[in-house]
Amino acid sequence: MTAVRCIELCRTFIQGDQKITGLDHVTLEVEKGEFVCLVAPSGGGKTTLLNAIGGLDRPDSGEVWVAGKRIDQLSKGALAEMRLNNIGFVFQAYNLIPVLTARENVEFVMQVQGRPAKERRELAENVLAEVGLTGLEDRLPAKMSGGQQQRVAVARAIVTRPAMVLADEPTANLDSHTAEQLMELFVELNRTHKTTFIIATHDQRVMSYARRIVSLLDGRIVKDQQQAT
Amino acid sequence: MAFSNVILVFMISLQFGMYGMMIDNTLALFTGHLQVQANGYKDDKKIRQTVPDAAALADRLSETIDGARVAVRANAFALVSSADRSFGVQVVGVQPDKEPGISTLPGLVVTGSYLQGRSEEVVIGSILARNLKVGVDDELTLIGSGKDGSFAAVVATVSGIFESGIAVLDRNMVEMPLSLFQETFFMGDSAHEIVMRMPGLDDVPLAVSAVSAALPSDQDLVVHDWDALQPGLKQAIQADIAGAWFMYGVLVVLVAFSVLNTVLMSVLERTREFGIVLSLGLSPGRLAWLVMLETALMAILGLLLGVLIGWAVTAWFGYAGFSYPGMEVMADKFNLPARIFPQATMLSLFLGPGVVFVGTLLASIYPALRIHLLEPVQAMRAA
């Protein structure tokens, strides 16, 4: 079953007088349960593609299908609904809400989904334990290290067991040990829950966990290869 | 917001209190809350336009209308002369025993005493006394026309001199017992006005209906309330209200803009956080609604605090009175006492804060609309 299908995606950005190509006729299909790495040098288009797949940004042309539904023409509200129920995001800059504690950050998505407080609390504590943050539930992001914040962001992304996790440079600010732990967690989720992972990275350690590597350059897919893990 | 609400509550309460006192004091001095007159007398004060058997009708009305104080008056114009000088005056015939119930003028006698029921006595205004160069116990001669057009004259003794502070009364008015007036001006048992004073202004509309119903149907009599009797008073208040509303309007607009600025800044400052929650799946509509809800809660808090503190401040000044330097001069001019007592009513408590509340909600619409324009990716890049 196809989790994501991108057809002829184009996206350009204007910066001052310059026209920058983010995506140049990108066509990509990802099956459910795949573990894919998007690999590109800085400015290669991997984050732009990730944003288009996640409905965070709209392509100038082309089609984006997620879970059998075309999303590039959805309204903002419908896109938000789609993200809420289907996708977990892990951002390079963590993007935690600074005024909420680790537990509250993790609970936030479930709160928006309208889940009961008791269930939210239980699930949040379980997933925080899963990412190794037991005892830090009531800590604010500002009082946590970069690695701890990234693990809170991962916990927030996976707590609702979404069908797909989109991660943008998830290990960029982590030490090698923490990065390894995080990737093992991703692999475990992928194996046990058939969660689709699409990870934008240029970290070799991350690539070593992927079964498929899609390489981009200047907004184009230049290589798409399977690999043994 | 709470501070502006406190100011609005206090200012509106002060204003309402001031109007209440202005109306009460003006009406209490002479006019009363309502009057029964012959139809047309109000606009053309001819001595012939009378209320027949006025004292008996007044007694009936006094029994019929609960809480009403009733007295009869008759009016005429005359020439008053002392040994040295003569002036044109308004002569008012009053019931000495009942007049203090409807007018504060008897209490304003500063020299001598008010009418004691002696047959030929008068009280006069202080300026008139000065102009005539007379004092208590001096004699005055009054000459005028009677009801039937015949020559009317009487010699009366000054029993007292009043000082109302209102020049037109102090300069031109002479009061004498109604019986002497009726005898002098050939009025028989008739008079010109049955003046009534109610316990409060709020009782007037009902009293007007009740008095109208109680009037004899075979006589062409009408009831006028204070509004008809003193149109200038209401116009002055309306003019003052118009000016005050403008000031309050400016205050409300200032508050609304300050709220708009605050909410807009709070939206702009949280652009990144808004981008994060949008990316996580919160819909723009729901986020905009949350911002409006946040503003509404702030406005409710401001309203409650403003009303509560405003009420407390008003209650304190309502007890102790409010005054400021130079107020005596203005107060004299508008027939107010030197201290004003603000009057907290539901209207004065909630009118201003209510408008501020609505203005605040309206001011939150624009920032909420801006949220709809946010794109998650761009918003998350905001500093």
XYZ file of C-alpha atoms in Angstrom, chain B residues 4-313:
310
model
C -10.371 52.420 32.251
C -13.419 50.476 33.431
C -12.962 51.848 36.946
C -12.780 55.368 35.499
C -15.862 54.787 33.346
C -17.878 53.350 36.227
C -16.937 56.193 38.538
C -17.400 58.952 35.953
C -20.769 57.679 34.733
C -21.953 57.144 38.320
C -20.758 60.637 39.204
C -22.518 62.063 36.191
C -25.776 60.248 36.912
C -25.530 61.278 40.559
C -24.915 64.865 39.514
C -27.895 64.878 37.162
C -30.096 63.342 39.824
C -29.046 65.991 42.318
C -29.337 68.771 39.740
C -32.872 67.719 38.863
C -33.849 67.123 42.467
C -32.420 70.394 43.731
C -33.892 72.425 40.900
C -37.323 70.859 41.240
C -37.236 70.895 45.021
C -36.586 74.627 45.064
C -39.838 75.625 43.437
C -41.212 73.675 40.476
C -42.000 70.333 42.073
C -42.194 67.031 40.181
C -45.539 67.700 38.543
C -48.236 70.327 38.429
C -51.928 70.433 37.664
C -52.842 73.539 35.714
C -55.577 74.853 33.483
C -54.982 73.755 29.926
C -52.761 76.369 28.217
C -51.589 78.095 31.395
C -48.045 76.726 31.098
C -47.441 78.544 27.826
C -49.551 81.636 28.439
C -49.756 82.552 32.094
C -53.006 84.500 32.121
C -54.436 85.118 35.568
C -57.871 84.029 34.344
C -56.700 80.495 33.510
C -57.329 78.933 36.885
C -57.930 75.632 38.633
C -61.356 76.008 40.320
C -61.687 75.011 43.970
C -57.987 74.220 43.919
C -57.473 73.516 47.629
C -60.215 70.876 47.673
C -58.803 69.208 44.547
C -55.323 69.284 46.093
C -56.644 67.553 49.211
C -58.295 64.861 47.087
C -55.069 64.295 45.126
C -53.084 64.135 48.335
C -55.329 61.324 49.525
C -55.319 59.531 46.173
C -51.590 59.553 45.312
C -49.420 57.597 47.737
C -46.440 59.476 49.091
C -47.273 62.714 47.278
C -46.909 66.077 48.979
C -49.333 68.566 47.494
C -49.742 72.340 47.738
C -51.626 75.032 45.861
C -50.142 78.148 44.318
C -51.449 81.190 42.496
C -49.398 83.632 40.445
C -49.736 87.223 39.402
C -47.563 90.119 38.350
C -47.623 93.314 40.386
C -45.797 96.506 41.128
C -44.252 96.452 44.574
C -43.344 99.698 46.277
C -41.480 100.604 49.395
C -41.158 104.102 50.736
C -38.367 104.835 48.279
C -38.675 102.570 45.275
C -40.924 100.452 43.042
C -40.252 97.307 41.068
C -42.229 94.847 38.959
C -42.417 91.432 40.633
C -44.029 88.050 40.423
C -46.382 87.509 43.337
C -46.944 83.921 44.379
C -49.755 82.900 46.674
C -48.819 79.826 48.688
C -50.257 77.648 51.439
C -47.795 78.452 54.278
C -48.423 75.144 56.042
C -47.951 73.033 52.901
C -45.371 74.942 50.919
C -42.378 73.612 52.917
C -43.432 70.103 51.837
C -42.941 70.837 48.164
C -40.341 73.611 48.107
C -37.002 74.269 49.768
C -37.539 78.024 49.466
C -39.143 78.381 52.930
C -35.946 76.929 54.395
C -33.849 79.537 52.613
C -35.166 82.474 54.607
C -32.070 84.185 55.962
C -33.671 87.094 57.788
C -36.936 87.023 59.742
C -39.157 84.027 59.256
C -41.263 82.325 56.614
C -44.982 83.026 56.362
C -46.491 82.417 59.768
C -50.158 82.490 58.793
C -50.732 86.110 59.685
C -53.211 87.733 57.324
C -51.073 90.366 55.556
C -47.473 89.280 55.362
C -45.012 88.516 52.571
C -41.551 87.045 52.116
C -39.304 88.527 49.467
C -35.986 87.753 47.813
C -32.778 89.211 49.172
C -31.938 91.221 46.045
C -35.442 92.661 45.938
C -35.151 93.606 49.617
C -31.872 95.365 48.875
C -33.325 97.129 45.850
C -36.408 98.217 47.766
C -34.264 99.106 50.774
C -36.567 97.244 53.127
C -36.063 94.788 55.932
C -38.191 92.571 58.127
C -41.337 94.246 59.480
C -41.237 96.982 56.832
C -44.370 97.534 54.814
C -44.741 97.083 51.065
C -47.534 98.087 48.770
C -48.460 95.743 45.922
C -50.549 96.934 43.020
C -51.756 94.781 40.123
C -54.751 93.484 38.218
C -57.239 91.052 39.667
C -58.642 87.973 37.959
C -61.656 89.949 36.825
C -59.457 92.768 35.479
C -60.213 95.110 38.356
C -57.597 97.005 40.346
C -55.871 94.882 42.982
C -53.859 96.331 45.818
C -52.658 95.321 49.239
C -50.310 96.551 51.892
C -48.312 93.763 53.530
C -45.520 93.441 56.040
C -42.226 91.754 55.210
C -41.967 88.759 57.549
C -38.866 87.261 56.018
C -36.187 87.584 53.332
C -34.997 84.501 51.453
C -31.787 83.913 49.560
C -32.054 81.079 47.053
C -28.846 81.890 45.183
C -30.864 82.071 41.989
C -30.902 85.691 40.903
C -34.240 85.631 39.110
C -36.001 84.421 42.267
C -34.096 86.628 44.684
C -34.713 89.688 42.531
C -38.310 89.230 41.385
C -40.299 87.059 43.733
C -42.733 87.853 46.490
C -44.616 85.098 48.308
C -47.780 85.714 50.285
C -50.404 83.449 51.887
C -52.795 82.000 49.304
C -55.799 83.368 51.183
C -54.391 86.915 50.989
C -53.572 86.406 47.303
C -57.092 85.138 46.523
C -58.612 88.053 48.377
C -56.305 90.644 46.776
C -56.525 89.377 43.223
C -60.209 88.397 43.388
C -59.472 84.736 42.759
C -62.245 83.281 44.899
C -61.282 79.691 45.730
C -59.358 79.209 42.519
C -55.577 79.077 41.987
C -53.167 78.431 39.139
C -51.133 75.433 40.097
C -51.449 72.346 42.200
C -47.821 71.467 42.786
C -46.854 67.918 43.720
C -43.649 66.458 44.970
C -43.097 62.681 44.821
C -40.683 60.607 46.938
C -38.395 60.198 43.917
C -38.056 60.990 40.228
C -38.859 57.393 39.338
C -42.338 57.774 40.855
C -43.263 60.621 38.517
C -44.500 58.709 35.435
C -46.925 56.609 37.484
C -48.066 59.663 39.433
C -48.798 61.550 36.199
C -51.112 58.735 35.073
C -52.793 58.520 38.458
C -53.317 62.291 38.725
C -54.659 62.477 35.163
C -57.187 59.801 36.026
C -58.201 61.608 39.224
C -58.858 65.002 37.613
C -62.492 66.080 37.271
C -63.635 65.432 33.740
C -65.787 68.562 33.514
C -62.805 70.921 33.918
C -60.162 71.578 31.307
C -57.186 70.659 33.498
C -53.902 69.047 32.542
C -50.939 67.457 34.327
C -47.394 68.477 33.438
C -44.355 66.546 34.659
C -41.044 68.233 35.484
C -39.766 67.558 32.000
C -42.523 69.707 30.486
C -42.293 72.333 33.219
C -38.499 72.708 32.996
C -37.532 71.817 29.423
C -34.292 73.751 29.790
C -33.158 71.463 32.589
C -33.462 68.353 30.466
C -31.862 70.083 27.491
C -28.899 71.142 29.642
C -28.505 67.576 30.862
C -28.795 66.184 27.338
C -26.166 68.639 26.109
C -23.891 67.625 28.968
C -24.505 63.923 28.269
C -23.649 64.426 24.584
C -20.326 66.014 25.568
C -19.628 63.301 28.113
C -20.474 60.509 25.668
C -17.942 61.959 23.274
C -15.304 61.836 26.004
C -16.262 58.287 26.969
C -16.239 57.321 23.285
C -12.668 58.587 22.980
C -11.715 56.604 26.093
C -13.334 53.425 24.723
C -11.586 53.876 21.357
C -8.256 54.374 23.158
C -8.820 51.219 25.191
C -9.845 49.288 22.063
C -6.689 50.393 20.246
C -4.538 49.579 23.240
C -6.126 46.105 23.369
C -5.674 45.731 19.607
C -2.018 46.628 20.034
C -1.580 44.229 22.961
C -3.315 41.318 21.237
C -1.543 41.989 17.958
C 1.825 42.110 19.724
C 1.028 38.937 21.629
C 0.173 37.242 18.315
C 3.328 38.532 16.616
C 5.524 37.583 19.578
C 4.144 34.073 19.528
C 4.324 33.585 15.764
C 6.884 30.789 16.132
C 4.826 28.965 18.769
C 1.747 29.379 16.593
C 3.692 27.916 13.670
C 4.644 24.915 15.826
C 1.089 24.192 16.975
C -0.211 24.656 13.424
C 2.380 22.188 12.150
C 1.345 19.701 14.824
C -2.241 19.768 13.599
C -4.083 22.575 15.359
C -6.302 24.187 12.746
C -5.924 27.939 12.065
C -9.615 28.458 12.885
C -9.249 26.813 16.262
C -6.081 28.779 17.011
C -7.793 32.047 16.052
C -10.705 31.094 18.279
C -8.283 30.434 21.157
C -6.732 33.871 20.717
C -10.194 35.455 20.749
C -11.107 33.397 23.800
C -7.921 34.528 25.514
C -8.843 38.160 24.772
C -12.421 37.576 25.918
C -11.204 36.138 29.232
C -8.910 39.138 29.632
C -11.865 41.418 28.865
C -14.124 39.597 31.344
C -11.462 39.896 34.023
C -11.060 43.593 33.194
C -14.818 44.054 33.289
C -15.228 42.299 36.640
C -12.272 44.079 38.236
C -13.361 47.409 36.764
C -16.945 47.028 37.931
C -15.901 45.807 41.365
C -13.285 48.474 42.032
C -15.417 51.121 40.293
C -18.367 50.172 42.459
C -16.198 50.312 45.612
C -14.806 53.742 44.683
